[in-house]
Amino acid sequence: MKENQAIRQAKYVEAIGEALVQAMECDERVFVMGIGVDDPTGVFGSTRPAFKRFGKKRVFTIPLSENAITGVGIGAALSGLRPIMVHARNDFLLLTMDQLVNHAAKWSYMAGGRMKVPFTIRAIIGRGWGQGPQHSQSLQALFVHTPGLKVVMPATPYDAKGLLLASIGDDCPVIFIEHRRLYDTVGPVPEETYTVPLGKGAVRREGRDVTVVASSLMVLEALQASQLLQSDGIAAEVIDLRTLSPLDDELVFDSVRKTGRLVVADTGWETCGVAAEVSARVASNVFGSLKAPIRRVCLPNSPTPTCPSLEKEFYPGAEDIAAAVRTVVGRGKEPMRPRASARTQESWDKGFTGPF
Amino acid sequence: MMLLIRRTEEKIGELYPEQEMKCAVHLSIGEEASAVGVCAALRGDDVIYSTHRCHAHYLAKGGNLKRMVAELYGKAAGCCRGKGGSMHLADPEVGMMGSSAIVAGSIPLAVGSALAFSMKGNDRVAVALFGDGGAEQGSFTECLSFASLKSLPVIFVCENNLYATHTHISARQSKDNIHQRGEPYGVPGTQIDGNDVLAVYEAAFQAVERCRLGKGPSLLECRTYRWRGHVGPDYDYDLGYRSKQELEEWMRRCPILTYERSLVSAGICSQSDLDLIREEVDEEVARAVTFAKSSPEPEMDELLQDVY
């Protein structure tokens, strides 16, 4: 990222919107469909530029029939197009699980590799501001569990554009999960087209004492945690997975070989989640390098409460990651979850006013 | 073609007990006319999508018999390199775009191909083949709605053989009227004698023409009957969910014998011509079985290939 300091700054949502436009300019096979992609709000503004540029023929809304239309996307991909389907909330992907898991993920394999499904599915995680149990889930683990699906979770505006262009160019079905609370974050985004390769993570901050593996919004929390830990003299290395499937094992293993400690932070639930998978892979492959037990920082095992007081308590953040790190480096007691009132508020969280 | 399908499936039923064909086979003996009638109305570059009961569809669309039988035997020479098996036959070269074992699962995919043809502005046609059970799934209704909305060149072909697994349609559907299900969405429907290959061809031909003229989707309900059990080679009337008498009534309406009789009575061919064709078909089937049995298994490193 250092070499990009001088380049244009843009929001995460603008990076996504620009990626769609550029993908459609470069390749006439690309089109966008989804509920409300052509309405005046354009899925938080992310599809608006593409609709303005290309109109209803290539950016069109669909009936509220998510499962069938996912199958339509597969068929269109099999017949030479490169569809992008958009969901304003990833919770609606549950309606499409048959087509995603039974069909998109397996069609190429079942046909002995004679067909490909170049299909990108964008879905957004909601959070905070009363999104409630059915508008806030973080369901990436469901898709990572299925061979044949690639799963991408960009944390920065730069990656949002580069990973989306890579996903659209990929011949596999890709679940591209965006975080609503990242939409207004700003960062360097080159104006020209570029791709960030799928399956490659990034070291966001180097450190010698502990490896903190994160993705999506938790990368920001982990970076904030690393600042908090600096005053304790703890140097945390922060790894952004970027792509959860395929997972960049070697990047994680190399870091753990160096630091000997691991904390994994995920936006999803702990049980059978992405953090569990990363922990298991590290334990199975570089166990000898570990100087302390692995810790996970994930959602508590409950649906998301809607009321602000419990909602604030529900989400783990930088303080929780810092507490977990202090434990694994032997500087803290077995952590209680810090009370919400004790937590800091990051810039991405300030000024969010809803309604969604 | 109907005879080739029949003799192939009868041979599969005969060889299945050898335990060399290690995949679930769903035979469509008795239903040949709908597959052949529909596919005969299509061009080579049109596409079809099928279900777990897909042998007839694959062959009728021009699939390779040797590669199909090899697929059932799990061999590398199979049309899906042994990774799909009987329920997932696919061959994009002949427009057989794949087969889903999830009931109604492939209907949306056919609509997707039709969407692609429509967006590209060509006159190709996509066909979704499914059973009466598939008509019960929400995705069928969702697809009628979307295909009509976009006026897509897709034909919904329901092969209504009256049973889903072991359950009669009367226990599953309040009205036995699948061909009318498109009406609320503006999709015209026709019910056809699914054992009359010429009637199926005629209806399919009209639906194809409608698609090519940009007039949108059609729904065809082919009334037919599955002679053998839901899965495997047995007749299974002994299970008690259907009577032997019912089976025998439908066997008297055999689509192949009916068509052969009409050919002979119209003077198009003689009984000895038909006997000769039957001999040739049997030889072709035997060659395919020999090919499949003698073909090598896939290499072990193929296990993880084509996942991504």
XYZ file of C-alpha atoms in Angstrom:
664
model
C 0.000 0.000 0.000
C 2.928 2.345 0.629
C 3.532 2.965 -3.043
C -0.063 4.114 -3.388
C 0.113 6.957 -0.882
C 0.072 9.607 -3.557
C -2.809 8.225 -5.545
C -6.431 9.269 -5.457
C -8.376 8.709 -2.254
C -11.814 7.133 -2.560
C -14.462 5.513 -0.438
C -14.947 1.727 -0.277
C -18.388 2.087 -1.878
C -16.954 4.261 -4.649
C -14.276 1.658 -5.294
C -16.948 -1.008 -5.721
C -19.027 1.188 -7.994
C -15.989 1.985 -10.118
C -14.985 -1.663 -10.354
C -18.421 -2.566 -11.712
C -18.284 0.175 -14.339
C -14.778 -0.740 -15.430
C -15.540 -4.463 -15.554
C -18.547 -3.759 -17.769
C -16.536 -1.416 -19.986
C -13.796 -4.003 -20.452
C -16.074 -6.977 -21.050
C -19.503 -6.820 -22.637
C -20.374 -10.211 -21.126
C -20.564 -8.654 -17.649
C -23.969 -7.614 -16.323
C -25.470 -6.798 -12.929
C -28.751 -8.042 -11.498
C -30.286 -7.921 -8.065
C -33.174 -6.503 -6.145
C -33.031 -2.733 -6.454
C -29.768 -2.444 -8.378
C -31.423 0.021 -10.743
C -33.441 1.955 -8.175
C -32.553 5.507 -7.094
C -30.509 4.303 -4.119
C -28.648 1.617 -6.086
C -27.755 -0.670 -3.183
C -26.172 2.037 -0.991
C -24.928 3.726 -4.149
C -22.719 0.826 -5.183
C -24.607 -0.019 -8.408
C -25.646 3.530 -9.233
C -22.634 4.408 -11.419
C -23.031 1.206 -13.446
C -26.743 1.812 -13.937
C -26.135 5.415 -14.993
C -23.515 4.348 -17.487
C -25.112 1.203 -18.950
C -28.851 1.418 -18.206
C -31.463 -1.234 -17.660
C -30.226 -3.657 -20.281
C -27.127 -4.519 -18.274
C -28.099 -3.400 -14.776
C -31.561 -4.658 -13.916
C -33.691 -5.507 -10.946
C -35.161 -8.961 -10.387
C -38.282 -10.436 -8.828
C -37.948 -11.322 -5.151
C -36.972 -14.863 -6.122
C -33.406 -15.109 -4.907
C -32.927 -18.855 -5.270
C -34.274 -19.149 -8.800
C -32.426 -16.056 -9.972
C -29.188 -17.442 -8.567
C -29.787 -20.452 -10.814
C -30.495 -18.078 -13.679
C -27.081 -16.538 -13.026
C -25.465 -19.963 -13.164
C -27.167 -20.753 -16.464
C -26.179 -17.392 -17.902
C -22.583 -18.029 -16.818
C -22.653 -21.484 -18.419
C -23.845 -19.884 -21.635
C -21.012 -17.401 -21.904
C -21.965 -14.366 -19.798
C -20.335 -13.134 -16.596
C -23.182 -12.229 -14.253
C -22.907 -10.274 -11.030
C -25.736 -10.710 -8.542
C -26.157 -8.244 -5.701
C -27.836 -8.675 -2.325
C -28.264 -5.703 -0.002
C -27.827 -8.104 2.912
C -25.927 -11.381 3.017
C -28.771 -12.803 5.109
C -30.747 -13.215 1.881
C -28.121 -15.631 0.598
C -29.727 -18.229 2.840
C -32.608 -18.275 0.352
C -30.140 -19.198 -2.366
C -28.242 -21.990 -0.628
C -29.588 -24.728 -2.909
C -28.385 -22.981 -6.015
C -25.090 -21.888 -4.450
C -24.132 -25.118 -2.718
C -25.791 -27.781 -4.848
C -25.386 -26.146 -8.220
C -22.926 -23.236 -8.580
C -20.251 -24.894 -6.477
C -20.507 -28.299 -8.151
C -21.457 -27.801 -11.764
C -17.906 -27.614 -13.065
C -16.759 -30.577 -10.975
C -19.765 -32.728 -11.914
C -19.105 -32.049 -15.573
C -15.505 -33.175 -15.243
C -14.273 -29.606 -15.716
C -15.955 -29.217 -19.090
C -17.948 -26.206 -17.957
C -17.179 -23.162 -15.827
C -19.401 -20.905 -13.727
C -17.910 -17.383 -13.784
C -20.474 -15.869 -11.428
C -19.862 -13.161 -8.821
C -22.310 -12.764 -5.954
C -21.987 -9.562 -3.944
C -23.582 -9.552 -0.512
C -23.369 -7.015 2.272
C -23.069 -7.551 5.993
C -25.107 -5.108 8.027
C -24.079 -4.122 11.519
C -25.104 -1.805 14.264
C -27.848 0.759 14.319
C -30.524 -1.801 15.041
C -29.936 -4.127 12.115
C -31.200 -6.969 14.267
C -30.916 -10.745 13.988
C -31.793 -11.053 10.277
C -29.960 -8.059 8.827
C -26.585 -8.313 10.500
C -25.347 -11.871 10.121
C -21.857 -12.624 8.956
C -22.311 -15.871 7.069
C -18.977 -16.377 5.324
C -18.254 -19.637 7.159
C -21.230 -21.291 5.438
C -19.685 -20.627 2.061
C -16.094 -21.340 3.023
C -17.325 -24.784 4.082
C -18.350 -25.612 0.515
C -15.659 -26.698 -1.960
C -16.155 -24.987 -5.289
C -17.091 -21.579 -3.928
C -14.493 -18.864 -3.530
C -15.117 -16.408 -0.697
C -13.715 -12.897 -0.650
C -13.964 -10.264 2.113
C -12.196 -7.006 1.309
C -11.184 -4.727 4.188
C -9.903 -1.669 2.306
C -11.151 0.465 -0.582
C -8.089 -0.587 -2.595
C -8.945 -4.260 -2.144
C -12.650 -3.696 -2.680
C -11.894 -2.607 -6.234
C -9.011 -4.934 -6.969
C -10.610 -8.023 -5.488
C -13.948 -7.326 -7.160
C -12.286 -7.010 -10.567
C -10.392 -10.239 -9.875
C -13.617 -11.966 -8.816
C -15.480 -10.897 -11.942
C -12.565 -12.120 -14.044
C -12.429 -15.460 -12.246
C -13.974 -18.555 -13.831
C -15.394 -19.813 -10.520
C -18.401 -18.755 -8.512
C -17.239 -16.124 -6.026
C -19.112 -14.981 -2.925
C -17.945 -11.402 -2.449
C -18.881 -10.222 1.033
C -18.742 -6.501 1.746
C -19.210 -4.826 5.109
C -21.670 -1.966 5.309
C -19.593 -0.265 7.994
C -16.645 -0.125 5.627
C -18.591 1.643 2.886
C -17.604 5.162 3.971
C -13.997 4.388 4.814
C -11.526 6.177 2.581
C -8.258 4.973 1.173
C -6.031 5.040 -1.885
C -7.765 3.649 -4.972
C -6.038 3.904 -8.352
C -8.282 5.191 -11.112
C -7.095 2.637 -13.645
C -8.138 -1.015 -13.549
C -6.087 -3.404 -11.455
C -6.684 -6.702 -9.737
C -5.770 -8.073 -6.337
C -5.222 -11.831 -6.725
C -7.700 -14.176 -5.055
C -6.138 -16.452 -2.458
C -3.449 -14.007 -1.329
C -3.530 -12.309 2.068
C -1.577 -9.237 3.109
C 0.508 -8.239 6.109
C -1.041 -4.942 7.213
C 1.347 -4.331 10.062
C 4.540 -6.142 10.927
C 5.230 -7.299 14.467
C 7.307 -9.839 16.351
C 5.189 -10.825 19.384
C 1.872 -12.113 18.123
C 0.033 -12.738 14.883
C -3.456 -11.308 14.622
C -5.336 -12.781 11.663
C -8.458 -10.912 10.550
C -10.614 -10.069 7.588
C -13.091 -7.398 6.556
C -14.004 -4.973 9.352
C -11.985 -6.923 11.895
C -8.803 -5.860 10.105
C -9.540 -2.288 11.165
C -10.242 -3.445 14.699
C -7.021 -5.453 14.716
C -5.011 -2.461 13.522
C -6.533 -0.338 16.252
C -5.762 -3.084 18.750
C -2.154 -3.116 17.603
C -1.941 0.604 18.426
C -3.397 0.001 21.885
C -0.858 -2.771 22.427
C 2.075 -0.571 21.458
C 1.848 1.210 24.810
C 2.241 -2.202 26.466
C 5.352 -2.812 24.403
C 3.645 -5.563 22.423
C 4.250 -5.626 18.662
C 1.351 -7.359 16.920
C 1.584 -8.497 13.332
C -1.751 -7.963 11.588
C -2.671 -10.186 8.682
C -5.609 -9.408 6.408
C -6.800 -12.649 4.834
C -8.649 -10.831 2.014
C -9.792 -14.181 0.584
C -11.201 -16.819 2.941
C -11.432 -19.505 0.287
C -8.891 -20.320 -0.940
C -7.095 -19.361 2.268
C -3.517 -18.056 2.212
C -2.180 -20.662 4.644
C 1.473 -19.972 4.057
C 1.231 -16.290 4.905
C -0.370 -17.190 8.246
C 2.041 -20.055 8.946
C 5.092 -17.906 8.199
C 3.878 -15.236 10.568
C 3.142 -17.707 13.370
C 6.578 -19.289 12.853
C 7.983 -15.814 13.539
C 5.758 -14.685 16.423
C 4.810 -18.004 18.025
C 1.364 -16.723 19.000
C -1.994 -16.425 17.276
C -5.199 -14.500 17.783
C -7.872 -14.828 15.097
C -10.568 -12.190 14.774
C -13.636 -12.773 12.642
C -16.909 -10.933 12.050
C -18.787 -14.254 12.354
C -19.644 -16.634 15.149
C -16.943 -18.595 16.909
C -18.372 -22.119 16.617
C -17.335 -23.824 13.379
C -16.366 -20.426 12.031
C -13.526 -19.052 9.955
C -11.473 -18.389 13.092
C -11.863 -22.059 14.039
C -10.607 -23.086 10.621
C -7.579 -20.791 10.748
C -6.813 -22.004 14.293
C -7.062 -25.649 13.254
C -4.795 -25.180 10.272
C -2.167 -23.440 12.386
C -2.421 -26.094 15.107
C -2.104 -28.860 12.527
C 0.789 -27.383 10.582
C 2.955 -25.176 12.813
C 2.052 -26.441 16.261
C 5.706 -26.615 17.202
C 6.055 -22.870 16.748
C 3.249 -22.023 19.161
C 4.310 -20.652 22.533
C 0.772 -20.179 23.828
C -2.761 -21.405 23.176
C -4.581 -19.817 20.240
C -7.396 -17.384 21.000
C -10.385 -16.430 18.906
C -12.264 -13.140 18.922
C -15.674 -13.697 17.354
C -19.337 -13.031 17.915
C -20.926 -14.421 21.079
C -23.161 -17.403 20.432
C -26.455 -15.589 20.040
C -28.446 -13.860 17.343
C -27.800 -10.132 17.101
C -29.864 -8.149 19.586
C -31.521 -5.080 18.111
C -31.492 -2.737 21.101
C -28.482 -0.382 21.208
C -27.294 -1.362 24.670
C -27.041 -5.100 24.006
C -25.983 -4.572 20.427
C -22.957 -2.613 21.605
C -22.138 -5.395 24.015
C -22.549 -8.016 21.290
C -19.851 -6.921 18.856
C -16.233 -7.577 19.746
C -13.739 -4.901 18.805
C -10.211 -3.622 19.229
C -10.340 -3.866 23.035
C -11.329 -7.509 22.844
C -8.538 -8.289 20.400
C -6.054 -6.415 22.600
C -7.248 -8.361 25.657
C -6.849 -11.659 23.811
C -3.361 -10.662 22.721
C -2.349 -9.705 26.264
C -3.455 -13.158 27.382
C -1.482 -15.061 24.763
C 1.667 -13.024 25.436
C 1.240 -13.621 29.165
C 0.521 -9.991 30.067
C -3.043 -10.367 31.135
C -5.411 -12.526 33.060
C -7.896 -14.784 31.285
C -9.877 -11.963 29.717
C -13.359 -11.052 30.612
C -15.058 -9.472 27.641
C -14.455 -5.777 28.185
C -17.686 -3.959 28.893
C -19.005 -2.025 25.973
C -18.584 1.195 27.922
C -14.879 0.483 28.206
C -14.430 0.171 24.487
C -13.078 2.794 22.180
C -15.033 3.903 19.188
C -13.216 3.779 15.864
C -13.597 6.400 13.194
C -15.558 4.021 10.936
C -18.176 3.801 13.665
C -18.607 7.519 14.205
C -21.340 9.435 12.541
C -23.286 6.422 11.298
C -26.886 7.518 11.383
C -28.873 4.857 9.591
C -31.528 4.148 8.559
C -29.482 1.242 7.285
C -33.415 -43.074 -31.213
C -36.258 -44.227 -28.986
C -35.153 -47.797 -29.524
C -31.514 -46.928 -28.785
C -32.557 -45.354 -25.499
C -34.802 -48.311 -24.643
C -32.213 -50.972 -25.413
C -29.479 -49.005 -23.610
C -31.550 -48.699 -20.470
C -32.662 -52.319 -20.637
C -29.013 -53.309 -20.912
C -28.166 -51.091 -17.927
C -30.943 -52.804 -15.970
C -29.560 -56.201 -16.989
C -25.965 -55.367 -16.028
C -26.705 -53.387 -12.893
C -26.841 -56.451 -10.588
C -23.207 -57.205 -11.544
C -22.286 -54.429 -9.076
C -19.803 -52.893 -11.488
C -21.932 -49.833 -12.184
C -21.674 -48.189 -8.801
C -24.008 -45.236 -9.053
C -27.715 -44.733 -8.568
C -29.411 -45.210 -11.946
C -32.852 -43.830 -12.653
C -34.291 -45.432 -15.769
C -36.892 -43.799 -17.969
C -38.039 -46.909 -19.833
C -41.520 -46.127 -21.102
C -40.881 -42.383 -21.286
C -38.731 -42.299 -24.433
C -41.160 -40.354 -26.600
C -40.963 -37.119 -24.653
C -37.153 -36.961 -24.708
C -36.966 -37.790 -28.398
C -39.924 -35.652 -29.448
C -38.572 -32.566 -27.699
C -34.952 -32.941 -28.774
C -35.933 -33.653 -32.384
C -37.457 -30.182 -32.504
C -34.181 -28.565 -31.400
C -31.068 -27.487 -33.268
C -27.615 -28.682 -32.294
C -26.791 -25.308 -30.755
C -29.907 -25.240 -28.582
C -29.406 -26.414 -25.018
C -31.203 -28.664 -22.565
C -30.946 -29.148 -18.819
C -32.073 -32.335 -17.162
C -32.631 -34.192 -13.912
C -31.470 -37.346 -12.154
C -33.405 -39.284 -14.835
C -31.293 -38.016 -17.713
C -30.080 -40.905 -19.896
C -32.796 -40.420 -22.514
C -32.279 -36.667 -22.636
C -28.532 -37.026 -23.089
C -28.850 -39.518 -25.930
C -31.737 -37.708 -27.613
C -29.719 -34.476 -27.660
C -26.920 -36.218 -29.494
C -24.787 -37.425 -26.607
C -22.174 -40.093 -27.112
C -23.412 -43.534 -26.036
C -19.960 -44.892 -25.262
C -19.073 -41.932 -23.094
C -22.423 -42.168 -21.320
C -22.034 -45.817 -20.416
C -18.422 -45.185 -19.383
C -19.709 -42.436 -17.103
C -22.072 -44.883 -15.429
C -19.130 -47.216 -14.910
C -17.171 -44.350 -13.312
C -14.467 -44.321 -15.943
C -12.169 -41.524 -17.080
C -13.608 -41.800 -20.595
C -17.039 -40.890 -19.251
C -18.649 -37.676 -20.455
C -17.951 -36.165 -17.000
C -14.726 -38.072 -16.371
C -16.592 -40.257 -13.894
C -17.313 -37.374 -11.547
C -20.973 -36.954 -12.348
C -22.298 -40.446 -12.882
C -25.780 -41.357 -14.011
C -27.505 -38.412 -12.335
C -25.267 -35.662 -13.710
C -24.737 -36.359 -17.402
C -23.397 -33.331 -19.216
C -21.863 -32.643 -22.603
C -21.691 -28.990 -23.585
C -20.572 -29.904 -27.124
C -24.023 -31.274 -27.930
C -25.937 -28.763 -25.812
C -26.526 -31.091 -22.876
C -25.687 -28.521 -20.214
C -26.013 -30.787 -17.242
C -28.381 -32.603 -14.956
C -29.266 -31.887 -11.359
C -30.254 -34.480 -8.797
C -31.972 -31.762 -6.776
C -35.619 -31.757 -7.810
C -36.259 -28.724 -10.049
C -32.685 -27.622 -9.452
C -31.782 -27.214 -13.096
C -34.906 -25.316 -14.180
C -33.401 -21.912 -13.263
C -30.198 -22.797 -15.102
C -32.128 -23.318 -18.330
C -33.766 -19.937 -17.804
C -30.258 -18.513 -17.307
C -29.090 -19.884 -20.633
C -32.194 -18.395 -22.230
C -31.337 -15.058 -20.598
C -27.851 -15.273 -22.107
C -29.255 -16.028 -25.569
C -31.687 -13.157 -25.236
C -29.010 -10.688 -24.072
C -26.679 -11.768 -26.864
C -29.491 -11.352 -29.380
C -29.255 -14.782 -31.001
C -32.127 -17.167 -31.686
C -31.009 -20.156 -29.640
C -33.447 -21.928 -27.351
C -33.072 -23.487 -23.894
C -35.170 -26.336 -22.524
C -35.749 -27.259 -18.885
C -36.757 -30.908 -18.469
C -38.231 -31.908 -15.119
C -40.786 -34.223 -13.580
C -44.148 -33.730 -11.947
C -42.339 -33.509 -8.584
C -40.260 -30.622 -9.925
C -43.447 -28.720 -10.669
C -44.047 -28.588 -6.925
C -40.890 -26.628 -6.165
C -40.951 -22.883 -5.719
C -38.172 -22.376 -8.217
C -40.461 -23.677 -11.003
C -43.013 -20.982 -10.258
C -40.317 -18.350 -9.789
C -38.886 -19.286 -13.172
C -42.235 -19.099 -14.967
C -42.557 -15.601 -13.591
C -39.057 -14.434 -14.514
C -39.007 -16.072 -17.954
C -42.306 -14.430 -18.778
C -41.174 -11.055 -17.418
C -38.134 -11.130 -19.697
C -39.850 -12.973 -22.567
C -37.062 -15.545 -22.601
C -36.577 -18.307 -25.198
C -37.076 -21.185 -22.798
C -39.383 -24.195 -22.901
C -40.472 -25.798 -19.660
C -41.027 -29.503 -20.343
C -42.640 -31.484 -17.555
C -42.463 -35.232 -18.034
C -45.384 -36.149 -15.824
C -44.950 -39.835 -15.042
C -47.397 -39.594 -12.131
C -44.912 -40.553 -9.423
C -42.272 -38.776 -7.350
C -40.162 -41.502 -5.793
C -43.034 -43.743 -4.568
C -45.792 -41.176 -4.183
C -48.615 -40.684 -6.656
C -49.324 -37.177 -7.889
C -52.776 -37.235 -6.268
C -51.115 -37.338 -2.846
C -48.917 -34.339 -3.701
C -50.907 -31.922 -5.822
C -54.406 -30.600 -5.239
C -55.000 -30.207 -8.976
C -53.541 -32.430 -11.667
C -53.079 -29.526 -14.076
C -49.394 -28.766 -14.433
C -49.823 -27.459 -17.989
C -52.042 -24.667 -16.633
C -49.546 -23.448 -14.051
C -47.993 -20.915 -16.411
C -51.271 -19.135 -17.131
C -51.094 -16.641 -14.231
C -47.716 -15.581 -15.592
C -48.803 -15.448 -19.215
C -46.932 -18.605 -20.193
C -49.016 -20.746 -22.554
C -49.240 -24.428 -21.668
C -50.195 -27.620 -23.473
C -50.885 -31.105 -22.243
C -49.662 -33.795 -24.609
C -49.771 -37.565 -24.781
C -46.181 -38.029 -23.740
C -46.098 -41.509 -25.259
C -46.849 -40.173 -28.737
C -43.530 -39.048 -30.149
C -45.068 -37.177 -33.066
C -47.453 -35.271 -30.799
C -44.553 -34.278 -28.550
C -42.489 -33.232 -31.556
C -45.328 -31.144 -32.956
C -45.908 -29.305 -29.659
C -42.199 -28.816 -29.068
C -41.727 -27.544 -32.609
C -44.378 -24.877 -32.057
C -42.838 -23.874 -28.728
C -39.418 -23.612 -30.363
C -40.815 -21.430 -33.134
C -42.395 -19.184 -30.511
C -39.027 -18.828 -28.806
C -37.168 -18.075 -32.028
C -39.681 -15.370 -32.894
C -39.001 -13.717 -29.541
C -42.476 -14.491 -28.191
C -41.233 -16.008 -24.963
C -41.552 -19.178 -22.949
C -43.937 -22.129 -23.207
C -44.865 -24.971 -20.900
C -45.411 -28.519 -22.133
C -46.777 -31.269 -19.932
C -46.050 -34.708 -21.384
C -48.244 -37.367 -19.776
C -46.228 -40.556 -19.558
C -45.296 -43.400 -17.247
C -42.197 -44.875 -15.650
C -42.133 -48.648 -16.135
C -39.321 -49.386 -13.722
C -38.935 -48.240 -10.127
C -37.840 -44.813 -8.994
C -34.243 -45.966 -8.837
C -32.641 -49.164 -10.083
C -33.814 -51.743 -12.588
C -36.742 -53.348 -10.714
C -40.393 -52.926 -11.655
C -41.288 -52.420 -7.979
C -45.067 -52.790 -8.297
C -44.559 -55.339 -5.517
C -43.815 -52.424 -3.152
C -47.523 -51.751 -3.200
C -47.582 -48.092 -4.165
C -48.822 -48.913 -7.641
C -50.540 -51.957 -9.086
C -49.269 -54.384 -11.640
C -52.469 -53.761 -13.532
C -51.678 -50.037 -13.799
C -48.198 -50.824 -15.069
C -49.526 -53.284 -17.633
C -52.053 -50.782 -18.927
C -49.268 -48.306 -19.589
C -47.029 -50.982 -21.104
C -49.743 -51.596 -23.682
C -49.264 -47.955 -24.636
C -45.548 -48.436 -25.262
C -44.307 -45.385 -27.202
C -41.944 -47.461 -29.324
C -44.353 -50.232 -30.337
C -47.047 -47.677 -31.098
C -44.704 -45.726 -33.344
C -43.387 -48.881 -35.050
C -46.930 -50.031 -35.797
C -47.764 -46.684 -37.337
C -44.632 -46.839 -39.512
C -45.491 -50.315 -40.762
C -49.151 -49.564 -41.372
C -48.218 -46.403 -43.288
C -45.902 -48.480 -45.450
C -42.820 -46.466 -44.413
C -40.951 -49.575 -43.372
C -41.498 -53.296 -42.935
C -41.244 -55.464 -39.867
C -37.983 -56.911 -41.210
C -36.564 -53.381 -41.524
C -37.411 -52.839 -37.857
C -35.782 -56.126 -36.888
C -32.625 -55.068 -38.689
C -32.596 -51.707 -36.878
C -33.046 -53.515 -33.583
C -30.053 -55.724 -34.342
C -27.886 -52.718 -35.195
C -28.987 -50.918 -32.045
C -28.157 -53.928 -29.890
C -24.701 -54.161 -31.452
C -24.095 -50.474 -30.768
C -25.149 -50.891 -27.158
C -22.921 -53.946 -26.770
C -19.951 -52.011 -28.175
C -20.579 -49.190 -25.708
C -20.665 -51.606 -22.774
C -17.425 -53.279 -23.908
C -15.801 -49.856 -24.284
C -16.962 -48.753 -20.837
C -15.928 -51.924 -19.055
C -12.483 -51.941 -20.620
C -11.776 -48.229 -20.034
C -9.379 -47.117 -17.302
C -10.436 -45.528 -14.033
C -9.597 -41.846 -13.469
C -6.164 -41.126 -11.985
C -6.226 -40.511 -8.231
C -4.984 -36.941 -8.620
C -8.222 -36.109 -10.427
C -10.005 -36.124 -7.063
C -9.120 -32.511 -6.372
C -9.202 -31.265 -9.955
C -11.907 -28.920 -11.233
C -12.988 -27.838 -7.759
C -11.893 -24.262 -8.528
